[in-house]
CSV table of C-alpha atoms in Angstrom, one decimal:
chain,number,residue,atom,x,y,z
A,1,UNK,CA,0.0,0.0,0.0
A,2,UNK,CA,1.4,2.9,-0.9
A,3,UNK,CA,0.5,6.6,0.0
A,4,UNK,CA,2.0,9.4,-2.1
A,5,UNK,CA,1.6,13.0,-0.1
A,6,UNK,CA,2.8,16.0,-2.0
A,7,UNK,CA,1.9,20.1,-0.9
A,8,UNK,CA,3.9,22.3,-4.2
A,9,UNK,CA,5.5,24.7,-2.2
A,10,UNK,CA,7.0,26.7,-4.9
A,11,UNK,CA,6.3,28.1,-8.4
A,12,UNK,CA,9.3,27.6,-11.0
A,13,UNK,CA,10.4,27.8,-14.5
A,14,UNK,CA,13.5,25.6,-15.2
A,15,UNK,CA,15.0,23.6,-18.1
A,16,UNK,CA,18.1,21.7,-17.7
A,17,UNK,CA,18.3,20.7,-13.4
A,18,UNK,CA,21.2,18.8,-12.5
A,19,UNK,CA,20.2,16.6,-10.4
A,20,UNK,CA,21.8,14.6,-7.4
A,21,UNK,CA,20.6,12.4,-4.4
A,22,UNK,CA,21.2,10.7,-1.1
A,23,UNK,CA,19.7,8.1,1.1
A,24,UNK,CA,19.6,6.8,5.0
A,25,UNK,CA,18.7,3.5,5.6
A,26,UNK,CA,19.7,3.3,8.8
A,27,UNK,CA,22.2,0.1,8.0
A,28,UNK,CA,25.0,2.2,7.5
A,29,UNK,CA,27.7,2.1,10.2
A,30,UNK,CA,27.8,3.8,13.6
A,31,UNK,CA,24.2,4.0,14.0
A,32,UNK,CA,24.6,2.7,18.3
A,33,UNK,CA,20.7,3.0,18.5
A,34,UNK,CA,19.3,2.3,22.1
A,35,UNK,CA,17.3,-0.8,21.8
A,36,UNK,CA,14.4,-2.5,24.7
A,37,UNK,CA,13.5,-0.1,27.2
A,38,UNK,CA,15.9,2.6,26.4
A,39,UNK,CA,15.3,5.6,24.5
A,40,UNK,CA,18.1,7.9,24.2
A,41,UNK,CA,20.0,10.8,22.2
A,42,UNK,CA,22.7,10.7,19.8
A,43,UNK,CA,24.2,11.3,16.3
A,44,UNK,CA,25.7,9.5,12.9
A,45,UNK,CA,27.7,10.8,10.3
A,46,UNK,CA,26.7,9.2,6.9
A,47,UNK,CA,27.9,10.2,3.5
A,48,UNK,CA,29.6,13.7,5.2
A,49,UNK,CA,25.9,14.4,6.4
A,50,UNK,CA,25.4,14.2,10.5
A,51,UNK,CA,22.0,12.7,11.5
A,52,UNK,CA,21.0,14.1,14.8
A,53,UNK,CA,18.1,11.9,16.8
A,54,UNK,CA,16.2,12.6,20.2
A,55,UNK,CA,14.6,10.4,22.4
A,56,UNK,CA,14.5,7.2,19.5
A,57,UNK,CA,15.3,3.5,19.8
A,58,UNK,CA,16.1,0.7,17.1
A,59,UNK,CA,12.5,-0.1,15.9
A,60,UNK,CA,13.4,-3.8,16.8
A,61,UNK,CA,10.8,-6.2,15.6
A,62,UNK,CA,8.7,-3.3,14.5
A,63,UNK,CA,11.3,-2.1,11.6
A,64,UNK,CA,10.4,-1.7,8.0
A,65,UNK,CA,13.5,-3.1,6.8
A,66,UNK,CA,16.9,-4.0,8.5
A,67,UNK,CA,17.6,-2.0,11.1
A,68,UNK,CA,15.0,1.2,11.6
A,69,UNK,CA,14.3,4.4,13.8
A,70,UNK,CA,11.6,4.2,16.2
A,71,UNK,CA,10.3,8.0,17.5
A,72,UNK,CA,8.6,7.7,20.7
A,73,UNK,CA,6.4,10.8,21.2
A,74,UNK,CA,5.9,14.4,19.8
A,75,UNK,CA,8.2,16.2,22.4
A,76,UNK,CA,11.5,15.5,22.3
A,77,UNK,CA,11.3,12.5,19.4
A,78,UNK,CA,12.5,13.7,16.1
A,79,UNK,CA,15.6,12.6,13.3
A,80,UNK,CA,17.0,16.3,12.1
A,81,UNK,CA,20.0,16.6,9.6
A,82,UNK,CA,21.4,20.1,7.4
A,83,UNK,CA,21.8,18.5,3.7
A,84,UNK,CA,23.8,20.9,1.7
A,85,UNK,CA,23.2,21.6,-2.1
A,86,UNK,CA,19.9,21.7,-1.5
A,87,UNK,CA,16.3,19.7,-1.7
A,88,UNK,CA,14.4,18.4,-4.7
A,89,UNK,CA,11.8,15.6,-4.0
A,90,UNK,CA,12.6,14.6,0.2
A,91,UNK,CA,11.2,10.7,0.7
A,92,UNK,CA,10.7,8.1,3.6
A,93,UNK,CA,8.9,5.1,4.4
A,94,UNK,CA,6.9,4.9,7.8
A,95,UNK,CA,4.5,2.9,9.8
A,96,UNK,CA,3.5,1.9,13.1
A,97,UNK,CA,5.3,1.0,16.2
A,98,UNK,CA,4.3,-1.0,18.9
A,99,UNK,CA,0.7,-1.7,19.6
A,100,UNK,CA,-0.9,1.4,21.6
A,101,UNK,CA,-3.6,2.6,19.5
A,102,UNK,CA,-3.1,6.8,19.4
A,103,UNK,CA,-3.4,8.4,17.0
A,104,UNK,CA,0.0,9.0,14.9
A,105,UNK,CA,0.9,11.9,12.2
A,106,UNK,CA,4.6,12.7,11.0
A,107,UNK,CA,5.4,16.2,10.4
A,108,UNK,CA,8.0,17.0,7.9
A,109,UNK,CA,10.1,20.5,8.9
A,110,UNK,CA,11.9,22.4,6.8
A,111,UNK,CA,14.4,25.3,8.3
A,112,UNK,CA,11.8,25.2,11.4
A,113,UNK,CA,8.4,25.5,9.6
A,114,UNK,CA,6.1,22.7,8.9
A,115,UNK,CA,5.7,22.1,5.0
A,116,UNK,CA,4.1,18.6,5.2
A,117,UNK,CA,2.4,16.0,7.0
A,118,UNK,CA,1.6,12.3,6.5
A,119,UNK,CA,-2.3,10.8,6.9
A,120,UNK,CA,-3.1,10.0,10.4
A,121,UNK,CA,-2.0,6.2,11.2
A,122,UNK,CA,-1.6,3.8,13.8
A,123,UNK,CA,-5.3,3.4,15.4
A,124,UNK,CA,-7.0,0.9,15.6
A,125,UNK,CA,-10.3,1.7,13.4
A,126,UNK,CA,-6.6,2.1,10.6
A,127,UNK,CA,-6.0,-1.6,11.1
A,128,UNK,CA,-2.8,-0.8,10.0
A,129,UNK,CA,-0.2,-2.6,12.1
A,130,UNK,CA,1.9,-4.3,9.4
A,131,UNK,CA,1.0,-1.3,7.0
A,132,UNK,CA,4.4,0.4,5.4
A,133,UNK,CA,3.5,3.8,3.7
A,134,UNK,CA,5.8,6.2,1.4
A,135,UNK,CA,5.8,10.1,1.8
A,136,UNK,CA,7.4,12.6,-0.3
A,137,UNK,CA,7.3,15.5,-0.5
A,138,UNK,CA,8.4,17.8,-3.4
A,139,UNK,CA,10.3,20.6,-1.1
A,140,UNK,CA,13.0,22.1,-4.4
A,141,UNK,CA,14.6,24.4,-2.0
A,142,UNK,CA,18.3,25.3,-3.9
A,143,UNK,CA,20.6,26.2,-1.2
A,144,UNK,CA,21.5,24.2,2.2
A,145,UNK,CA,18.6,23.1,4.2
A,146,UNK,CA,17.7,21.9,7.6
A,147,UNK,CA,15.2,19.0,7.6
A,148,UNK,CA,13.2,17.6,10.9
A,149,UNK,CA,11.1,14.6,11.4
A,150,UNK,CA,8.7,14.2,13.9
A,151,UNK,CA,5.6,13.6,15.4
A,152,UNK,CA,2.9,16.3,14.9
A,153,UNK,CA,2.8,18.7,18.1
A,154,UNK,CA,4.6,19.0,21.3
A,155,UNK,CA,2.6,16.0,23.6
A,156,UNK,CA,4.3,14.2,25.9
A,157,UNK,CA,2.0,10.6,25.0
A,158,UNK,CA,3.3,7.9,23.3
A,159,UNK,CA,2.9,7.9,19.5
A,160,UNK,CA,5.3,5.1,18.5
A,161,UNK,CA,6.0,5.4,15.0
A,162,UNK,CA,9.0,4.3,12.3
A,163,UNK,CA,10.6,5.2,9.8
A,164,UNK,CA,13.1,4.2,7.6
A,165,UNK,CA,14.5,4.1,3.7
A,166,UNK,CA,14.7,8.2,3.5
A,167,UNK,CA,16.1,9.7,0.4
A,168,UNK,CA,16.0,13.3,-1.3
A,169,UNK,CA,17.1,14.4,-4.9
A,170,UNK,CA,18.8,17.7,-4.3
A,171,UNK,CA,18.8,20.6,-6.9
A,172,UNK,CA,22.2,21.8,-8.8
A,173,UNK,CA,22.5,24.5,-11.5
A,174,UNK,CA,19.3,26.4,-12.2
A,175,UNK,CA,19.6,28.3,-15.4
A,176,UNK,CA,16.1,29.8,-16.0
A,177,UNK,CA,14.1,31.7,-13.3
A,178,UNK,CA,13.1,29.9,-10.2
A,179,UNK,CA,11.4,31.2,-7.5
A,180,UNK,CA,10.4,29.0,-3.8
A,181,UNK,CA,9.0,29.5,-0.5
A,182,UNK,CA,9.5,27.2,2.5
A,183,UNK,CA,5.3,27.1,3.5
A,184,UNK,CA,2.1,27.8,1.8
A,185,UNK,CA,0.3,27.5,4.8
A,186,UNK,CA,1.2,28.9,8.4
A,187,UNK,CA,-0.9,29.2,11.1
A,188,UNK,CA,-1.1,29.5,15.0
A,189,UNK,CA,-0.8,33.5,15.1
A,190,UNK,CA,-2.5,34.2,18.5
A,191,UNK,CA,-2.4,36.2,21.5
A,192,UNK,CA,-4.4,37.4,24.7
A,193,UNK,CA,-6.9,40.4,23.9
A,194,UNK,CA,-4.8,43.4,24.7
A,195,UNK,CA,-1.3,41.9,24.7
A,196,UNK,CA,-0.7,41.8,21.3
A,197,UNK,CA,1.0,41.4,18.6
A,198,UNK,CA,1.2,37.6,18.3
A,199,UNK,CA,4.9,36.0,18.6
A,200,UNK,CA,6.1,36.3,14.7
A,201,UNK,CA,6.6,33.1,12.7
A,202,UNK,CA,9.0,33.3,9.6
A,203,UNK,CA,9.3,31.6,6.1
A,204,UNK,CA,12.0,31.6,4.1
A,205,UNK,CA,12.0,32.9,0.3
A,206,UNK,CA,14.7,31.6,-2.4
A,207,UNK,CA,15.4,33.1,-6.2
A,208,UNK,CA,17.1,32.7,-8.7
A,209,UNK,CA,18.2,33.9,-11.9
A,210,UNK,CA,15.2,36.7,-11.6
A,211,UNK,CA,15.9,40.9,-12.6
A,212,UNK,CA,13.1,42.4,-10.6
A,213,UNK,CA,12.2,43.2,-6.8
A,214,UNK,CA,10.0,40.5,-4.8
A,215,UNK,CA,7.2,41.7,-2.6
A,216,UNK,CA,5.8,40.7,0.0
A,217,UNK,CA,2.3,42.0,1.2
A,218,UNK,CA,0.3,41.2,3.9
A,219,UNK,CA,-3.7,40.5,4.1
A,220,UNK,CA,-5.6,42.9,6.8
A,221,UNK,CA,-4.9,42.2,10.4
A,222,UNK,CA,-1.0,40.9,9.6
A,223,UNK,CA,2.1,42.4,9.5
A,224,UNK,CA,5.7,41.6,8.1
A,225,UNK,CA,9.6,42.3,8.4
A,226,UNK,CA,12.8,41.2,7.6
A,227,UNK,CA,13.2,41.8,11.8
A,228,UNK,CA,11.7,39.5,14.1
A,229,UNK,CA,11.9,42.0,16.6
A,230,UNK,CA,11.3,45.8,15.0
A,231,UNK,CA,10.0,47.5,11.5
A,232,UNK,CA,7.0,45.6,11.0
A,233,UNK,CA,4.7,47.0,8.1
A,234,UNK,CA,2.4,45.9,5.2
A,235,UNK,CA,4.8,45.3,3.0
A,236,UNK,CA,8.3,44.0,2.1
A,237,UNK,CA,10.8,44.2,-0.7
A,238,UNK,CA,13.6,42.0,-1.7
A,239,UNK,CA,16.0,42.8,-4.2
A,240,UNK,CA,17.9,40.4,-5.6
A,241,UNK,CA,21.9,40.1,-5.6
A,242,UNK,CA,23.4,39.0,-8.6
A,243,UNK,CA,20.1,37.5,-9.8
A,244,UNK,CA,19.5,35.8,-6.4
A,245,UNK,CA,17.8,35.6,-3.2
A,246,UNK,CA,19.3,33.1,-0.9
A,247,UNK,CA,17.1,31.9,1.6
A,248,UNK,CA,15.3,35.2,3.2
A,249,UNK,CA,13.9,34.4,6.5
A,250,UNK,CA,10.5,36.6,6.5
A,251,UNK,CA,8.4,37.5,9.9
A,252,UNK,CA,4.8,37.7,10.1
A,253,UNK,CA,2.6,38.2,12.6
A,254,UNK,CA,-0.9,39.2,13.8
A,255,UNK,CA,-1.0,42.9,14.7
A,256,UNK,CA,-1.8,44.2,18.3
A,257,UNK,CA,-5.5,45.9,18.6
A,258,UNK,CA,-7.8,43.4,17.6
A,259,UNK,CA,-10.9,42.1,19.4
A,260,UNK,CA,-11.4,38.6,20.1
A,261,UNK,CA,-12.2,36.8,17.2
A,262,UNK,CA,-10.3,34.4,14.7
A,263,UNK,CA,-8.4,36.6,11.8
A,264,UNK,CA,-7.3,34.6,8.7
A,265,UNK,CA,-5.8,35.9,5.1
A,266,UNK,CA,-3.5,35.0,2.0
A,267,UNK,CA,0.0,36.5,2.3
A,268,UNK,CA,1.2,37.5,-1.3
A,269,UNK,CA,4.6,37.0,-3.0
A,270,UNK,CA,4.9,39.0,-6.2
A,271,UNK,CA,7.5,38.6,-8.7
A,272,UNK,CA,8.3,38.6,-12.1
A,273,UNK,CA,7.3,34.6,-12.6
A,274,UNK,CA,4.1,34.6,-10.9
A,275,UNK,CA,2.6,35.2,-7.5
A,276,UNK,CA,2.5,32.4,-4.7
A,277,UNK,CA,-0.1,33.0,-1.8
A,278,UNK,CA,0.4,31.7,1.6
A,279,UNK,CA,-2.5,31.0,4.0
A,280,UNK,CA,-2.2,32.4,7.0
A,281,UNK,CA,-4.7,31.6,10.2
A,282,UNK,CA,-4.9,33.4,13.8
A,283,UNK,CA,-7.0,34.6,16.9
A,284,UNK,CA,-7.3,36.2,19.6
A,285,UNK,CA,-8.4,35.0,22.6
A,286,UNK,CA,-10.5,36.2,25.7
A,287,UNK,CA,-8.6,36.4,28.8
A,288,UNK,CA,-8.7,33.1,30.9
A,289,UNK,CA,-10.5,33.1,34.2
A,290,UNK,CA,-8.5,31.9,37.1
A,291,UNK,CA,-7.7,28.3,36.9
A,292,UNK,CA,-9.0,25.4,38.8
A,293,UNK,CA,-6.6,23.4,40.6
A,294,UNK,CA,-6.8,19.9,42.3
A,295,UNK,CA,-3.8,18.3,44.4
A,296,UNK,CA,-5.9,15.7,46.6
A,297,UNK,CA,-3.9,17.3,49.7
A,298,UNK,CA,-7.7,18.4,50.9
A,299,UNK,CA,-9.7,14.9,50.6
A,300,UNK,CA,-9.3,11.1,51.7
A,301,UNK,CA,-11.5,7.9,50.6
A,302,UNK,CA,-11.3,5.0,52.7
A,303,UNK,CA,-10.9,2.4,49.9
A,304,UNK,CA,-11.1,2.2,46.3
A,305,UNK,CA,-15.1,1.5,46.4
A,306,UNK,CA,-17.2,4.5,44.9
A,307,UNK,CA,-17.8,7.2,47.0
A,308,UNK,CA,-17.8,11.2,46.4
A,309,UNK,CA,-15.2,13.6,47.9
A,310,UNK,CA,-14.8,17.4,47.7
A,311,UNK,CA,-11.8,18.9,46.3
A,312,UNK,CA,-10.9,22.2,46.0
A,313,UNK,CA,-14.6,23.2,46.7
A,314,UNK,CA,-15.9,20.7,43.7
A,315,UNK,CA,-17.3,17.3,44.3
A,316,UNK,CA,-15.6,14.5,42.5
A,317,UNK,CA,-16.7,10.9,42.4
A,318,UNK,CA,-13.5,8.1,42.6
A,319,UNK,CA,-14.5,5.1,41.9
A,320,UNK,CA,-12.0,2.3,41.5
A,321,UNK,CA,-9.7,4.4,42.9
A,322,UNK,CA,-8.3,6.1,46.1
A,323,UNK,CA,-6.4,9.5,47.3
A,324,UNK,CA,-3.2,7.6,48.2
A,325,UNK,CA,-0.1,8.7,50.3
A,326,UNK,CA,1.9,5.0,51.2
A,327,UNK,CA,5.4,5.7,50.0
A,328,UNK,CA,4.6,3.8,46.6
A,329,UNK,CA,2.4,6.8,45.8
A,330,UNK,CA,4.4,9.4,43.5
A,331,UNK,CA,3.3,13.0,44.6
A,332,UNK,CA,4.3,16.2,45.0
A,333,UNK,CA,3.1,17.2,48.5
A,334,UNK,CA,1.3,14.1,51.1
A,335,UNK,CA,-0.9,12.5,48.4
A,336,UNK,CA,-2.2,12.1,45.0
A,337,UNK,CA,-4.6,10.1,43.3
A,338,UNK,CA,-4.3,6.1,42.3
A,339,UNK,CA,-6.1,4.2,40.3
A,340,UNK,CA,-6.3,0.1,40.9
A,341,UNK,CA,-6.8,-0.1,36.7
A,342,UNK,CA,-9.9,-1.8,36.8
A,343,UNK,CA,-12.0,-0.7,33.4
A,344,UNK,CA,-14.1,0.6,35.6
A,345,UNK,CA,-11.3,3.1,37.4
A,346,UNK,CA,-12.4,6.9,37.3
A,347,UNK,CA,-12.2,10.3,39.0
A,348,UNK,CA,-14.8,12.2,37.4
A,349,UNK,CA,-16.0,16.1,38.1
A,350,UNK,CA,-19.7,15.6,39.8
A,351,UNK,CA,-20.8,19.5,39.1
A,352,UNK,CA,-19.5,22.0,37.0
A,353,UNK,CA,-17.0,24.8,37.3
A,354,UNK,CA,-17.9,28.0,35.8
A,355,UNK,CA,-16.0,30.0,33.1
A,356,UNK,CA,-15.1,26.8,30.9
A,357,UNK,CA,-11.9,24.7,30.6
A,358,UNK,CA,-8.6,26.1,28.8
A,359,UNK,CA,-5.8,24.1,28.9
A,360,UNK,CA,-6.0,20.5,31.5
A,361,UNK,CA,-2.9,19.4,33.1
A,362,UNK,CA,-1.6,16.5,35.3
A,363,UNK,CA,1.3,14.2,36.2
A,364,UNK,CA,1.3,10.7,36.0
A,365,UNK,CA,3.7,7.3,36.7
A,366,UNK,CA,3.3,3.8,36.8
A,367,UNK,CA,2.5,2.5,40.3
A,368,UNK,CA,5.5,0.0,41.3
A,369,UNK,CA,5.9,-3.0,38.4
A,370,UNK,CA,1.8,-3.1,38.3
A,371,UNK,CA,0.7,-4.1,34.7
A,372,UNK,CA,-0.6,-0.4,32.6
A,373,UNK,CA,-3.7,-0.4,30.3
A,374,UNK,CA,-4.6,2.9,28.9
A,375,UNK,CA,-6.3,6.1,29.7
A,376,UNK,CA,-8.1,9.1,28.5
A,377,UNK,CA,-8.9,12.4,29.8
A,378,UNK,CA,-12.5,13.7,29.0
A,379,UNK,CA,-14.7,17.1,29.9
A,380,UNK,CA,-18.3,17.5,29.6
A,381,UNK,CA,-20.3,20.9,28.3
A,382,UNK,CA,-23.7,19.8,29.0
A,383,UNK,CA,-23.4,18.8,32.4
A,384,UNK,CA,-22.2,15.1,32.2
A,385,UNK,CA,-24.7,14.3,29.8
A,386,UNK,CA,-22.3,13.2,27.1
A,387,UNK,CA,-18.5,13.3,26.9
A,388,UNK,CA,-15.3,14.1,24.5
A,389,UNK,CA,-12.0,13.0,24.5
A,390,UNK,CA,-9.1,15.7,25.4
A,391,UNK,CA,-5.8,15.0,23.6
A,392,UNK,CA,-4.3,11.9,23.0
A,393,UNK,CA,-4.9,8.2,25.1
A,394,UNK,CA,-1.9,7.3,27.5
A,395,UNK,CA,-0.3,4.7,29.1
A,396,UNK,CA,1.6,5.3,32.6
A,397,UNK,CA,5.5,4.7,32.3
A,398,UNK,CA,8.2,4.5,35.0
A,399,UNK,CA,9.4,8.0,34.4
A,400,UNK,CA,7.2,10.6,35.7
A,401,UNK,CA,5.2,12.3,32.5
A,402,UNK,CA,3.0,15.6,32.2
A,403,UNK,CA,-0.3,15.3,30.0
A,404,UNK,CA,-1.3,18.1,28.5
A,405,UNK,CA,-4.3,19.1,26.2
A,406,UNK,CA,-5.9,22.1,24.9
A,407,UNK,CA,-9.7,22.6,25.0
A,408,UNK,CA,-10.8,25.9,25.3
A,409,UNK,CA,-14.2,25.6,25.6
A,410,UNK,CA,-16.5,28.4,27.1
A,411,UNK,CA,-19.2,27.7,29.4
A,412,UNK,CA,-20.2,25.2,32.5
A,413,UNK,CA,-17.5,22.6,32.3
A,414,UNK,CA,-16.7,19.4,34.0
């Protein structure tokens, strides 16, 4: 089964490429990839390119082919190398790892922005276990580039994926016009009403062989610079030096002033081949009411049968669990909460708070060498009636590990 995934990125004119390529197959010598339990850090030159990997193991008896790279979660899990000469067509193989069933998505980075992503995998309504699938990406950036893979997002779940058999076709004398930018599409511009402007976000523009100035103009509500911190405006203009523009970095964000509300646009490049829009996407948010804030120091249960206790001024049923403080409880303070993972093992909100949920987070760890199953956070707007998930299913490890998801929902919550 194969899955081809291309986003055009650039808009060119050429007649006579040279073209060159490279591959990783993770075979090569010096790869000392941590293997079992053991995730770790660590680099490998191949071909005069150095691969740089965080948090990854040898995908073991999950691998595609020979020996591959296992990436454990969005965080810190990623493969990154600088290929000189630049990028024509960038290529790898992936499926899934191990047998948890989140949700998976590879993000391919370019010079830190996003170009591309992969079809969600790895669940099991995809029934893809033993499933191999093929990216590429057509990315025809001429000069040195910096390339990242990872898992979508910054979670801390696992999202065991792998990858293996990447290869790229890089681009060598251009003789007509040619003209790229490194996205088409960039989005989280946000801020808090009054404390704008948004943190910037760049792109990067490459030319060559052109005569004429390229500008840059902003839609409503957006601003850009060649600064990321200073001279922001509507508009900006790059001339080019000796025919070329070599990989312009470009800062855009969303302008201070604005009321709450979601602002959106098409960023225009101009030049003397054709014009190339980028998508941009923002908002701005209403301030957050004060948080909410459980840490189990005010309750106690006498067992892990049902029964309701009051934290923090809220009622909360445990059932199939306990507020626990023997020494083989993890916590920050004299107790936290522990489940016995029964099926039936919950804490759930029996009212609502006011002024909606934001962001929910916790800390979690495996209790002593207990066997894990898996778990999901949910929140209710309609008082318990029905239920959605928030962020991604877990499963408790020996190392202590933060969940975090975004809901910002408005409203009675639970």
């Amino acid at each position: 089964m194969k899955k081809l995934i291309s986003i055009f990125i650039v808009s060119l004119m050429f007649v006579g490429l040279a073209w060159a390529q490279g591959t990783l197959t993770f075979d090569e010598d010096g790869w000392n990839l941590p293997t079992g339990s053991v995730y770790g850090d660590g680099s490998n030159e191949v071909n005069g390119i150095t691969w740089n990997y965080g948090h990854c193991q040898d995908a073991g008896q999950y691998s595609i082919e020979g020996t591959s790279l296992l990436l454990r979660r969005a965080s810190d899990g990623y493969l990154e190398a600088t290929i000189p000469g630049g990028i024509g067509t960038f290529s790898f193989e992936y499926k899934k790892g191990y047998t948890g069933n989140a949700v998976r998505q590879l993000e391919l980075i370019i010079n830190g922005t996003q170009v591309a992503v992969t079809d969600e995998f790895g669940t099991a309504e995809h029934n893809d276990a033993d499933v191999v699938y093929t990216f590429s990406h057509e990315v025809n950036i001429p000069s040195e580039a910096t390339v990242r893979i990872k898992n979508v997002g910054e979670t801390s779940p696992n999202r065991h994926s792998v990858i293996d058999n990447i290869s790229w076709t890089g681009m060598g004398q251009v003789d007509d016009p040619f003209i790229g930018v490194s996205s088409i599409s960039i989005s989280g511009f946000e801020y808090e009403l009054d404390s704008g402007p948004s943190e910037a976000i760049s792109f990067t523009i490459n030319a060559l062989n052109i005569s004429n100035d390229v500008i840059i103009t902003s839609p409503d509500y957006y601003e850009v610079s060649l600064d990321e911190n200073a001279n922001y405006g509507n508009i900006v203009e790059l001339s080019p030096v000796d025919g070329t523009i070599d990989n312009i970095e470009i800062f855009v964000r969303l302008e201070s002033g604005l009321v709450v509300g979601d602002y959106s646009g098409i960023l225009l490049v101009e030049s003397e081949l054709n014009d190339i829009e980028i998508d941009l996407s923002g908002q701005v948010k209403a301030p957050l009411a004060p948080g909410y804030f459980v840490d189990f120091e005010d309750g106690s249960t006498t067992g892990y049968a049902s029964e309701n206790v009051e934290l923090n001024g809220l009622v909360w049923d445990m059932t199939q669990s306990l507020i626990g403080s023997d020494s083989g409880d993890w916590k920050i303070d004299s107790k936290s909460a522990r489940f016995n993972g029964k099926a039936g093992s919950s804490i759930t909100m029996m009212e609502d708070k006011v002024n909606g949920i934001g962001d929910i987070n916790f800390f979690y760890k495996k209790y002593g060498n207990d066997a894990q199953r898996t778990w999901k956070v949910e929140y209710s707007m309609d008082g318990g009636t029905s239920w959605t998930q928030a962020g991604d299913e877990f499963v408790a490890q020996d190392a202590v590990t933060e969940f975090h998801a975004s809901v910002n929902q408005a409203g009675n919550a639970r």
